[in-house]
């Protein structure tokens, strides 16, 4: 992992790179408050063909088509990281050749929810979720590394001070929101699409809202159970 670290009041890491097969990440960041509870890293990161299903267990629980869409992400982000959470106020990415921009992060590591909120000009929902058009995509398989799996069992409250015992690691949730000025889904062209993907009681909940749908509006809810 080659990098250039410049010593000073606020050390700076320039061009730290990590690559595993297709997944590549390069980070440039400044560090402040090292050795204290206020330690913070602020910087930028560039990703190339990054696979969320490879690294995160929650992505492996998503519909297969959506797993493929999240399997080779490329883009740029600005971030701020401390012991409490990760904030990504600027996020630009390419998903299956469709550019999107927005924000994301994990607000609280003690109760982690990976949040992504992006928008695009024109999105083909059938490419992101081919199951809607009747396709049956092949399951996605990665040789490794193992994804960061969600913990199982009851969650307890985090002890005072934020320390979490290893046997009480909280589940990792997700809240993915996508908006599009224009979109094509199944056999329909819509305007003002808002899409949300989040956990449901039994699996994955997909919410679709179209502000313009052939002279009216439309809303659909799709709950995909774990044995999908």
Short mmCIF file of C-alpha atoms in Angstrom, two decimals:
data_model
loop_
_atom_site.label_atom_id
_atom_site.label_comp_id
_atom_site.label_asym_id
_atom_site.label_seq_id
_atom_site.Cartn_x
_atom_site.Cartn_y
_atom_site.Cartn_z
CA UNK A 1 0.00 0.00 0.00
CA UNK A 2 2.33 2.80 -1.16
CA UNK A 3 1.61 6.27 0.22
CA UNK A 4 3.28 9.56 1.04
CA UNK A 5 2.77 10.83 4.60
CA UNK A 6 3.91 14.35 5.40
CA UNK A 7 4.59 15.03 9.08
CA UNK A 8 3.35 18.21 10.68
CA UNK A 9 0.64 19.60 12.91
CA UNK A 10 -1.91 17.84 10.69
CA UNK A 11 -0.29 14.85 8.98
CA UNK A 12 -1.43 14.21 5.43
CA UNK A 13 -1.57 10.94 3.54
CA UNK A 14 -1.30 11.29 -0.22
CA UNK A 15 -2.18 8.58 -2.71
CA UNK A 16 -2.64 5.58 -0.41
CA UNK A 17 -3.74 2.74 -2.69
CA UNK A 18 -5.44 -0.57 -2.09
CA UNK A 19 -6.20 -3.07 -4.86
CA UNK A 20 -7.60 -6.59 -4.78
CA UNK A 21 -8.30 -8.08 -8.21
CA UNK A 22 -10.73 -5.63 -9.84
CA UNK A 23 -11.37 -3.57 -6.68
CA UNK A 24 -9.20 -0.45 -6.43
CA UNK A 25 -9.25 2.41 -3.94
CA UNK A 26 -7.01 5.49 -3.68
CA UNK A 27 -7.24 7.86 -0.72
CA UNK A 28 -5.76 11.28 0.03
CA UNK A 29 -6.56 12.63 3.50
CA UNK A 30 -5.45 14.94 6.29
CA UNK A 31 -5.40 13.67 9.88
CA UNK A 32 -6.13 15.76 12.95
CA UNK A 33 -6.41 15.11 16.67
CA UNK A 34 -4.34 11.92 16.54
CA UNK A 35 -4.11 10.19 19.90
CA UNK A 36 -7.28 11.84 21.19
CA UNK A 37 -11.00 11.07 21.14
CA UNK A 38 -11.41 13.81 18.51
CA UNK A 39 -9.20 12.09 15.91
CA UNK A 40 -10.58 12.80 12.43
CA UNK A 41 -9.62 12.02 8.85
CA UNK A 42 -10.86 14.28 6.06
CA UNK A 43 -10.13 13.79 2.40
CA UNK A 44 -11.09 12.33 -0.93
CA UNK A 45 -11.24 8.84 -2.35
CA UNK A 46 -11.39 7.46 -5.85
CA UNK A 47 -12.80 3.98 -6.40
CA UNK A 48 -12.57 1.82 -9.51
CA UNK A 49 -14.72 -1.26 -10.06
CA UNK A 50 -15.44 -1.57 -6.34
CA UNK A 51 -17.77 -4.44 -5.43
CA UNK A 52 -20.12 -3.86 -2.51
CA UNK A 53 -21.25 -7.53 -2.46
CA UNK A 54 -17.61 -8.61 -2.15
CA UNK A 55 -16.99 -6.52 0.96
CA UNK A 56 -20.37 -6.12 2.69
CA UNK A 57 -22.75 -8.86 3.74
CA UNK A 58 -25.84 -6.64 3.43
CA UNK A 59 -25.26 -6.34 -0.31
CA UNK A 60 -25.36 -10.12 -0.64
CA UNK A 61 -28.89 -10.08 0.76
CA UNK A 62 -30.15 -7.80 -2.03
CA UNK A 63 -31.91 -9.07 -5.17
CA UNK A 64 -29.41 -10.71 -7.54
CA UNK A 65 -29.84 -8.08 -10.26
CA UNK A 66 -29.11 -5.27 -7.82
CA UNK A 67 -26.05 -7.17 -6.60
CA UNK A 68 -24.69 -7.13 -10.16
CA UNK A 69 -25.37 -3.38 -10.41
CA UNK A 70 -23.33 -2.81 -7.23
CA UNK A 71 -20.54 -5.17 -8.24
CA UNK A 72 -18.32 -2.77 -10.21
CA UNK A 73 -18.79 0.79 -8.96
CA UNK A 74 -16.45 3.56 -10.05
CA UNK A 75 -16.45 7.13 -8.83
CA UNK A 76 -15.18 9.85 -6.51
CA UNK A 77 -16.16 10.93 -3.01
CA UNK A 78 -15.27 13.42 -0.32
CA UNK A 79 -15.39 12.13 3.24
CA UNK A 80 -14.95 12.85 6.93
CA UNK A 81 -14.26 9.96 9.30
CA UNK A 82 -14.08 9.88 13.10
CA UNK A 83 -14.76 7.34 15.83
CA UNK A 84 -18.49 8.07 15.71
CA UNK A 85 -19.23 7.74 12.00
CA UNK A 86 -18.46 8.36 8.35
CA UNK A 87 -19.87 11.30 6.41
CA UNK A 88 -19.74 11.52 2.60
CA UNK A 89 -21.19 14.90 1.57
CA UNK A 90 -20.03 14.52 -2.04
CA UNK A 91 -20.52 11.26 -3.93
CA UNK A 92 -20.19 10.78 -7.68
CA UNK A 93 -20.45 7.32 -9.16
CA UNK A 94 -20.99 5.36 -12.33
CA UNK A 95 -23.52 2.49 -12.09
CA UNK A 96 -23.69 0.33 -15.22
CA UNK A 97 -22.67 3.35 -17.29
CA UNK A 98 -25.29 5.62 -15.69
CA UNK A 99 -23.81 8.60 -13.77
CA UNK A 100 -25.29 9.50 -10.38
CA UNK A 101 -24.35 12.04 -7.70
CA UNK A 102 -25.34 12.70 -4.13
CA UNK A 103 -24.18 11.87 -0.61
CA UNK A 104 -23.88 8.99 1.84
CA UNK A 105 -22.18 7.67 4.93
CA UNK A 106 -22.71 5.87 8.22
CA UNK A 107 -24.10 8.26 10.80
CA UNK A 108 -23.37 6.12 13.87
CA UNK A 109 -20.93 3.19 14.02
CA UNK A 110 -22.68 1.97 17.21
CA UNK A 111 -25.85 1.34 15.15
CA UNK A 112 -24.46 1.28 11.61
CA UNK A 113 -26.71 1.96 8.64
CA UNK A 114 -25.00 2.41 5.29
CA UNK A 115 -26.85 5.33 3.69
CA UNK A 116 -26.64 6.23 0.01
CA UNK A 117 -28.74 9.06 -1.48
CA UNK A 118 -28.05 9.77 -5.16
CA UNK A 119 -29.76 11.20 -8.23
CA UNK A 120 -29.34 10.81 -11.98
CA UNK A 121 -30.77 12.34 -15.13
CA UNK A 122 -31.92 9.14 -16.84
CA UNK A 123 -31.94 5.68 -15.23
CA UNK A 124 -32.92 2.36 -16.76
CA UNK A 125 -34.40 0.47 -13.83
CA UNK A 126 -34.56 -2.73 -15.89
CA UNK A 127 -30.75 -2.76 -16.05
CA UNK A 128 -30.40 -2.20 -12.32
CA UNK A 129 -33.08 -4.79 -11.49
CA UNK A 130 -33.55 -7.06 -14.54
CA UNK A 131 -35.95 -9.24 -12.52
CA UNK A 132 -38.60 -6.55 -13.08
CA UNK A 133 -38.42 -7.27 -16.82
CA UNK A 134 -38.68 -11.03 -16.32
CA UNK A 135 -34.95 -11.84 -16.43
CA UNK A 136 -33.33 -14.36 -14.10
CA UNK A 137 -29.72 -13.21 -13.56
CA UNK A 138 -27.11 -15.71 -12.45
CA UNK A 139 -26.09 -15.52 -8.76
CA UNK A 140 -23.03 -13.42 -8.10
CA UNK A 141 -20.03 -15.35 -6.78
CA UNK A 142 -16.80 -13.95 -5.32
CA UNK A 143 -13.83 -16.06 -4.28
CA UNK A 144 -13.01 -13.61 -1.48
CA UNK A 145 -12.41 -11.86 0.75
CA UNK A 146 -15.37 -12.71 2.98
CA UNK A 147 -17.88 -9.92 3.24
CA UNK A 148 -18.39 -8.01 6.48
CA UNK A 149 -21.38 -9.97 7.70
CA UNK A 150 -24.20 -8.64 9.85
CA UNK A 151 -24.25 -10.02 13.38
CA UNK A 152 -27.06 -12.35 14.42
CA UNK A 153 -28.97 -12.40 17.67
CA UNK A 154 -30.36 -9.75 19.95
CA UNK A 155 -28.73 -6.34 20.09
CA UNK A 156 -27.92 -4.72 23.39
CA UNK A 157 -27.46 -1.04 24.12
CA UNK A 158 -23.94 0.22 23.60
CA UNK A 159 -22.08 0.73 26.88
CA UNK A 160 -21.46 4.29 28.02
CA UNK A 161 -18.48 5.72 26.20
CA UNK A 162 -19.26 3.98 22.92
CA UNK A 163 -17.22 0.78 23.44
CA UNK A 164 -18.94 -2.30 22.01
CA UNK A 165 -17.92 -5.83 23.07
CA UNK A 166 -16.98 -8.08 20.16
CA UNK A 167 -19.91 -10.41 20.87
CA UNK A 168 -22.36 -7.49 20.61
CA UNK A 169 -21.36 -6.06 17.24
CA UNK A 170 -24.52 -4.40 15.88
CA UNK A 171 -26.21 -5.44 12.66
CA UNK A 172 -25.26 -3.45 9.57
CA UNK A 173 -28.33 -1.88 7.96
CA UNK A 174 -28.75 -0.08 4.67
CA UNK A 175 -30.86 2.70 3.22
CA UNK A 176 -30.32 3.21 -0.52
CA UNK A 177 -32.25 6.03 -2.23
CA UNK A 178 -32.10 6.87 -5.92
CA UNK A 179 -33.91 9.68 -7.74
CA UNK A 180 -34.11 10.22 -11.49
CA UNK A 181 -35.51 12.95 -13.70
CA UNK A 182 -36.48 10.27 -16.23
CA UNK A 183 -36.57 6.50 -15.86
CA UNK A 184 -37.62 3.35 -17.67
CA UNK A 185 -38.95 0.45 -15.63
CA UNK A 186 -40.57 -2.75 -16.87
CA UNK A 187 -42.54 -1.46 -19.88
CA UNK A 188 -43.09 2.10 -18.71
CA UNK A 189 -41.37 5.48 -19.06
CA UNK A 190 -41.81 7.69 -16.01
CA UNK A 191 -40.70 11.08 -14.75
CA UNK A 192 -39.59 12.11 -11.30
CA UNK A 193 -38.74 8.61 -10.09
CA UNK A 194 -37.86 8.08 -6.43
CA UNK A 195 -36.60 4.62 -5.45
CA UNK A 196 -35.72 3.36 -1.99
CA UNK A 197 -34.20 0.02 -0.94
CA UNK A 198 -34.14 -0.89 2.76
CA UNK A 199 -34.56 -3.94 5.01
CA UNK A 200 -38.06 -5.22 5.68
CA UNK A 201 -39.21 -7.54 8.45
CA UNK A 202 -38.57 -10.61 6.24
CA UNK A 203 -36.18 -9.44 3.54
CA UNK A 204 -35.76 -6.38 1.31
CA UNK A 205 -38.32 -3.64 0.75
CA UNK A 206 -38.32 -1.79 -2.58
CA UNK A 207 -40.35 1.42 -2.84
CA UNK A 208 -41.03 3.14 -6.17
CA UNK A 209 -42.73 6.52 -6.61
CA UNK A 210 -43.21 8.25 -9.97
CA UNK A 211 -44.30 11.90 -9.99
CA UNK A 212 -45.23 11.69 -13.68
CA UNK A 213 -46.87 8.52 -14.96
CA UNK A 214 -48.97 8.88 -18.13
CA UNK A 215 -50.89 11.88 -16.83
CA UNK A 216 -50.93 10.79 -13.20
CA UNK A 217 -48.67 9.47 -10.47
CA UNK A 218 -47.72 5.96 -9.39
CA UNK A 219 -46.43 4.21 -6.30
CA UNK A 220 -45.40 0.59 -5.83
CA UNK A 221 -44.08 -1.46 -2.92
CA UNK A 222 -42.24 -4.73 -3.45
CA UNK A 223 -41.19 -6.89 -0.48
CA UNK A 224 -38.62 -9.55 -1.43
CA UNK A 225 -38.32 -12.25 1.23
CA UNK A 226 -35.05 -13.91 2.14
CA UNK A 227 -35.80 -17.11 0.20
CA UNK A 228 -36.16 -15.09 -3.01
#
